[in-house]
Amino acid sequence: MCAQPIGIGFIGTGGISRAHAKAYQQFPELAKIVAVCDVDAARAEQAREEFGASFACTDMAELLARPEVQAVSVTTPTALHAPAAIAALEAGKHVLCEKPMAASAAQAKAMVKAAEQSGKTLMIAMKWRFRPETLAARQAVVDGKLGDIYFARAIGWQHKGVPARPSFTRKELAGGGGMMDNGIYNLDTVLHILGHPRPLAVSAQVGAWIGPRGSKNWQVEDFTVEDFGACFVRLEGGCALFFAHSWHVNLPEDWGIGVTGTTGGLAFDIVMAKPLKILHGEYDDIQDITPDPMPEGNKTLGDFAYEIREFLTALHEGRPSPVPGDPFYYSNVIFDAAFESARQGREVTIEW
């Protein structure tokens, strides 16, 4: 429980840190940004001034040693998420970590273990968890409106969506490419709606078809991640999941999520603004049961502000993490299995 505003530190001050900072600044009664860290000293100093912090450094250990820092936002490239989050947790700080959770399942599990051992909160910054569509869809599943669920899909077809910066396109920094970077939105959302069943096996086609062709926006030698991934995932309980994402496909843009069961189904597309529709009933009597009004969720506050408020409120009230690392790390298990399946050219079984 916290009576005073929580002191916030930033590890990494790249683009996404601005969204976090603006959100924290909306809740001065809950938090105050006090310190920032970035390997680039000039960028750290710029963020210190912009965020209203009193301290900036280039060494993460310096920031974590400061007692006024009670919680941190980890907004580094993905490959650095786990080292930063684990160090922060071990230093007794609460952690809000940007998505994707980590570069591998092993790293993600280590983050979960560090949170458990420290007793501190680890929240993954997955803003779609709080969308009205996600909340209503999850509730329909909890209420049994879809019956026995046997198939789900989570598609992310982008058009000209390559983020042409090395922190996204070099594997040693990003961990993975389009499938991980933006695919995590739809993948985590559908897994959450389903109640996070464990993935049991994955068969995947993963690779880079667009990046190596080059563009005026990036250098070919800087493109070492996948730009496309398509996966058939067998989930615990008998549900099959088709998950696919690409930064660029020559198809209409599509971010559709769909779930179907024996007595109902649902579908929506957040990016393309296709509203949620929930159907329920038997073959001869299917009814539209989409809630009206929808849950409020983050509709009024917006994605980042709502997410940050949830994090801060959980800390102030001593509540569990709104988006805990376990079972969020299942997404990394699927990513790892997809890469391995593509390498072997066959379905791979996941050992638990």
JSON list of N, CA and C in Angstrom, two decimals, residues 312-349:
[
{"chain": "A", "resi": 312, "resn": "LEU", "atom": "N", "xyz": [-0.64, 1.62, -11.52]},
{"chain": "A", "resi": 312, "resn": "LEU", "atom": "CA", "xyz": [-0.46, 2.44, -10.32]},
{"chain": "A", "resi": 312, "resn": "LEU", "atom": "C", "xyz": [-1.50, 2.11, -9.25]},
{"chain": "A", "resi": 313, "resn": "THR", "atom": "N", "xyz": [-2.73, 1.89, -9.67]},
{"chain": "A", "resi": 313, "resn": "THR", "atom": "CA", "xyz": [-3.78, 1.57, -8.71]},
{"chain": "A", "resi": 313, "resn": "THR", "atom": "C", "xyz": [-3.50, 0.24, -8.02]},
{"chain": "A", "resi": 314, "resn": "ALA", "atom": "N", "xyz": [-3.01, -0.72, -8.79]},
{"chain": "A", "resi": 314, "resn": "ALA", "atom": "CA", "xyz": [-2.66, -2.01, -8.20]},
{"chain": "A", "resi": 314, "resn": "ALA", "atom": "C", "xyz": [-1.58, -1.84, -7.14]},
{"chain": "A", "resi": 315, "resn": "LEU", "atom": "N", "xyz": [-0.59, -1.00, -7.41]},
{"chain": "A", "resi": 315, "resn": "LEU", "atom": "CA", "xyz": [0.48, -0.77, -6.44]},
{"chain": "A", "resi": 315, "resn": "LEU", "atom": "C", "xyz": [-0.05, -0.06, -5.20]},
{"chain": "A", "resi": 316, "resn": "HIS", "atom": "N", "xyz": [-0.87, 0.97, -5.40]},
{"chain": "A", "resi": 316, "resn": "HIS", "atom": "CA", "xyz": [-1.38, 1.74, -4.26]},
{"chain": "A", "resi": 316, "resn": "HIS", "atom": "C", "xyz": [-2.30, 0.90, -3.39]},
{"chain": "A", "resi": 317, "resn": "GLU", "atom": "N", "xyz": [-3.07, 0.02, -4.01]},
{"chain": "A", "resi": 317, "resn": "GLU", "atom": "CA", "xyz": [-4.06, -0.76, -3.26]},
{"chain": "A", "resi": 317, "resn": "GLU", "atom": "C", "xyz": [-3.58, -2.16, -2.90]},
{"chain": "A", "resi": 318, "resn": "GLY", "atom": "N", "xyz": [-2.37, -2.51, -3.31]},
{"chain": "A", "resi": 318, "resn": "GLY", "atom": "CA", "xyz": [-1.85, -3.83, -2.98]},
{"chain": "A", "resi": 318, "resn": "GLY", "atom": "C", "xyz": [-2.55, -4.95, -3.72]},
{"chain": "A", "resi": 319, "resn": "ARG", "atom": "N", "xyz": [-3.08, -4.66, -4.90]},
{"chain": "A", "resi": 319, "resn": "ARG", "atom": "CA", "xyz": [-3.77, -5.67, -5.70]},
{"chain": "A", "resi": 319, "resn": "ARG", "atom": "C", "xyz": [-2.79, -6.44, -6.57]},
{"chain": "A", "resi": 320, "resn": "PRO", "atom": "N", "xyz": [-3.18, -7.63, -7.07]},
{"chain": "A", "resi": 320, "resn": "PRO", "atom": "CA", "xyz": [-2.31, -8.39, -7.97]},
{"chain": "A", "resi": 320, "resn": "PRO", "atom": "C", "xyz": [-2.06, -7.64, -9.28]},
{"chain": "A", "resi": 321, "resn": "SER", "atom": "N", "xyz": [-1.04, -8.05, -9.98]},
{"chain": "A", "resi": 321, "resn": "SER", "atom": "CA", "xyz": [-0.72, -7.43, -11.27]},
{"chain": "A", "resi": 321, "resn": "SER", "atom": "C", "xyz": [-1.90, -7.54, -12.22]},
{"chain": "A", "resi": 322, "resn": "PRO", "atom": "N", "xyz": [-2.29, -6.42, -12.86]},
{"chain": "A", "resi": 322, "resn": "PRO", "atom": "CA", "xyz": [-3.40, -6.47, -13.82]},
{"chain": "A", "resi": 322, "resn": "PRO", "atom": "C", "xyz": [-3.09, -7.33, -15.04]},
{"chain": "A", "resi": 323, "resn": "VAL", "atom": "N", "xyz": [-1.81, -7.42, -15.42]},
{"chain": "A", "resi": 323, "resn": "VAL", "atom": "CA", "xyz": [-1.39, -8.28, -16.52]},
{"chain": "A", "resi": 323, "resn": "VAL", "atom": "C", "xyz": [-0.12, -9.00, -16.08]},
{"chain": "A", "resi": 324, "resn": "PRO", "atom": "N", "xyz": [-0.25, -10.10, -15.35]},
{"chain": "A", "resi": 324, "resn": "PRO", "atom": "CA", "xyz": [0.93, -10.78, -14.79]},
{"chain": "A", "resi": 324, "resn": "PRO", "atom": "C", "xyz": [1.76, -11.49, -15.86]},
{"chain": "A", "resi": 325, "resn": "GLY", "atom": "N", "xyz": [3.04, -11.67, -15.55]},
{"chain": "A", "resi": 325, "resn": "GLY", "atom": "CA", "xyz": [3.93, -12.35, -16.48]},
{"chain": "A", "resi": 325, "resn": "GLY", "atom": "C", "xyz": [3.54, -13.79, -16.73]},
{"chain": "A", "resi": 326, "resn": "ASP", "atom": "N", "xyz": [2.96, -14.44, -15.74]},
{"chain": "A", "resi": 326, "resn": "ASP", "atom": "CA", "xyz": [2.40, -15.79, -15.88]},
{"chain": "A", "resi": 326, "resn": "ASP", "atom": "C", "xyz": [0.89, -15.67, -15.80]},
{"chain": "A", "resi": 327, "resn": "PRO", "atom": "N", "xyz": [0.17, -15.89, -16.93]},
{"chain": "A", "resi": 327, "resn": "PRO", "atom": "CA", "xyz": [0.55, -16.69, -18.09]},
{"chain": "A", "resi": 327, "resn": "PRO", "atom": "C", "xyz": [0.92, -15.90, -19.35]},
{"chain": "A", "resi": 328, "resn": "PHE", "atom": "N", "xyz": [1.22, -14.59, -19.24]},
{"chain": "A", "resi": 328, "resn": "PHE", "atom": "CA", "xyz": [1.54, -13.83, -20.45]},
{"chain": "A", "resi": 328, "resn": "PHE", "atom": "C", "xyz": [2.68, -14.50, -21.24]},
{"chain": "A", "resi": 329, "resn": "TYR", "atom": "N", "xyz": [3.60, -15.16, -20.52]},
{"chain": "A", "resi": 329, "resn": "TYR", "atom": "CA", "xyz": [4.77, -15.73, -21.20]},
{"chain": "A", "resi": 329, "resn": "TYR", "atom": "C", "xyz": [4.40, -16.84, -22.18]},
{"chain": "A", "resi": 330, "resn": "TYR", "atom": "N", "xyz": [3.16, -17.32, -22.16]},
{"chain": "A", "resi": 330, "resn": "TYR", "atom": "CA", "xyz": [2.75, -18.34, -23.14]},
{"chain": "A", "resi": 330, "resn": "TYR", "atom": "C", "xyz": [2.97, -17.83, -24.57]},
{"chain": "A", "resi": 331, "resn": "SER", "atom": "N", "xyz": [2.85, -16.52, -24.76]},
{"chain": "A", "resi": 331, "resn": "SER", "atom": "CA", "xyz": [3.09, -15.97, -26.10]},
{"chain": "A", "resi": 331, "resn": "SER", "atom": "C", "xyz": [4.52, -16.23, -26.53]},
{"chain": "A", "resi": 332, "resn": "ASN", "atom": "N", "xyz": [5.47, -16.08, -25.61]},
{"chain": "A", "resi": 332, "resn": "ASN", "atom": "CA", "xyz": [6.86, -16.37, -25.94]},
{"chain": "A", "resi": 332, "resn": "ASN", "atom": "C", "xyz": [7.10, -17.85, -26.20]},
{"chain": "A", "resi": 333, "resn": "VAL", "atom": "N", "xyz": [6.35, -18.70, -25.51]},
{"chain": "A", "resi": 333, "resn": "VAL", "atom": "CA", "xyz": [6.44, -20.14, -25.78]},
{"chain": "A", "resi": 333, "resn": "VAL", "atom": "C", "xyz": [6.01, -20.41, -27.22]},
{"chain": "A", "resi": 334, "resn": "ILE", "atom": "N", "xyz": [4.95, -19.77, -27.67]},
{"chain": "A", "resi": 334, "resn": "ILE", "atom": "CA", "xyz": [4.47, -19.95, -29.04]},
{"chain": "A", "resi": 334, "resn": "ILE", "atom": "C", "xyz": [5.48, -19.39, -30.04]},
{"chain": "A", "resi": 335, "resn": "PHE", "atom": "N", "xyz": [6.04, -18.22, -29.76]},
{"chain": "A", "resi": 335, "resn": "PHE", "atom": "CA", "xyz": [7.04, -17.65, -30.66]},
{"chain": "A", "resi": 335, "resn": "PHE", "atom": "C", "xyz": [8.24, -18.59, -30.81]},
{"chain": "A", "resi": 336, "resn": "ASP", "atom": "N", "xyz": [8.75, -19.07, -29.69]},
{"chain": "A", "resi": 336, "resn": "ASP", "atom": "CA", "xyz": [9.90, -19.98, -29.74]},
{"chain": "A", "resi": 336, "resn": "ASP", "atom": "C", "xyz": [9.58, -21.22, -30.56]},
{"chain": "A", "resi": 337, "resn": "ALA", "atom": "N", "xyz": [8.41, -21.79, -30.32]},
{"chain": "A", "resi": 337, "resn": "ALA", "atom": "CA", "xyz": [8.02, -23.00, -31.04]},
{"chain": "A", "resi": 337, "resn": "ALA", "atom": "C", "xyz": [7.83, -22.72, -32.53]},
{"chain": "A", "resi": 338, "resn": "ALA", "atom": "N", "xyz": [7.31, -21.55, -32.86]},
{"chain": "A", "resi": 338, "resn": "ALA", "atom": "CA", "xyz": [7.13, -21.18, -34.27]},
{"chain": "A", "resi": 338, "resn": "ALA", "atom": "C", "xyz": [8.47, -21.09, -34.99]},
{"chain": "A", "resi": 339, "resn": "PHE", "atom": "N", "xyz": [9.44, -20.42, -34.37]},
{"chain": "A", "resi": 339, "resn": "PHE", "atom": "CA", "xyz": [10.77, -20.33, -34.98]},
{"chain": "A", "resi": 339, "resn": "PHE", "atom": "C", "xyz": [11.38, -21.72, -35.16]},
{"chain": "A", "resi": 340, "resn": "GLU", "atom": "N", "xyz": [11.22, -22.57, -34.16]},
{"chain": "A", "resi": 340, "resn": "GLU", "atom": "CA", "xyz": [11.79, -23.92, -34.24]},
{"chain": "A", "resi": 340, "resn": "GLU", "atom": "C", "xyz": [11.07, -24.76, -35.29]},
{"chain": "A", "resi": 341, "resn": "SER", "atom": "N", "xyz": [9.75, -24.64, -35.36]},
{"chain": "A", "resi": 341, "resn": "SER", "atom": "CA", "xyz": [8.99, -25.37, -36.38]},
{"chain": "A", "resi": 341, "resn": "SER", "atom": "C", "xyz": [9.42, -24.96, -37.78]},
{"chain": "A", "resi": 342, "resn": "ALA", "atom": "N", "xyz": [9.59, -23.68, -37.99]},
{"chain": "A", "resi": 342, "resn": "ALA", "atom": "CA", "xyz": [10.03, -23.20, -39.30]},
{"chain": "A", "resi": 342, "resn": "ALA", "atom": "C", "xyz": [11.42, -23.72, -39.63]},
{"chain": "A", "resi": 343, "resn": "ARG", "atom": "N", "xyz": [12.29, -23.77, -38.62]},
{"chain": "A", "resi": 343, "resn": "ARG", "atom": "CA", "xyz": [13.65, -24.27, -38.84]},
{"chain": "A", "resi": 343, "resn": "ARG", "atom": "C", "xyz": [13.65, -25.74, -39.22]},
{"chain": "A", "resi": 344, "resn": "GLN", "atom": "N", "xyz": [12.80, -26.52, -38.52]},
{"chain": "A", "resi": 344, "resn": "GLN", "atom": "CA", "xyz": [12.77, -27.97, -38.77]},
{"chain": "A", "resi": 344, "resn": "GLN", "atom": "C", "xyz": [11.86, -28.35, -39.92]},
{"chain": "A", "resi": 345, "resn": "GLY", "atom": "N", "xyz": [10.94, -27.47, -40.30]},
{"chain": "A", "resi": 345, "resn": "GLY", "atom": "CA", "xyz": [10.00, -27.79, -41.37]},
{"chain": "A", "resi": 345, "resn": "GLY", "atom": "C", "xyz": [8.94, -28.79, -40.96]},
{"chain": "A", "resi": 346, "resn": "ARG", "atom": "N", "xyz": [8.57, -28.78, -39.68]},
{"chain": "A", "resi": 346, "resn": "ARG", "atom": "CA", "xyz": [7.54, -29.71, -39.20]},
{"chain": "A", "resi": 346, "resn": "ARG", "atom": "C", "xyz": [6.93, -29.17, -37.92]},
{"chain": "A", "resi": 347, "resn": "GLU", "atom": "N", "xyz": [5.83, -29.80, -37.49]},
{"chain": "A", "resi": 347, "resn": "GLU", "atom": "CA", "xyz": [5.21, -29.43, -36.23]},
{"chain": "A", "resi": 347, "resn": "GLU", "atom": "C", "xyz": [6.14, -29.79, -35.07]},
{"chain": "A", "resi": 348, "resn": "VAL", "atom": "N", "xyz": [6.20, -28.92, -34.08]},
{"chain": "A", "resi": 348, "resn": "VAL", "atom": "CA", "xyz": [7.00, -29.22, -32.89]},
{"chain": "A", "resi": 348, "resn": "VAL", "atom": "C", "xyz": [6.08, -29.29, -31.68]},
{"chain": "A", "resi": 349, "resn": "THR", "atom": "N", "xyz": [6.38, -30.21, -30.79]},
{"chain": "A", "resi": 349, "resn": "THR", "atom": "CA", "xyz": [5.62, -30.39, -29.56]},
{"chain": "A", "resi": 349, "resn": "THR", "atom": "C", "xyz": [6.27, -29.59, -28.44]}
]
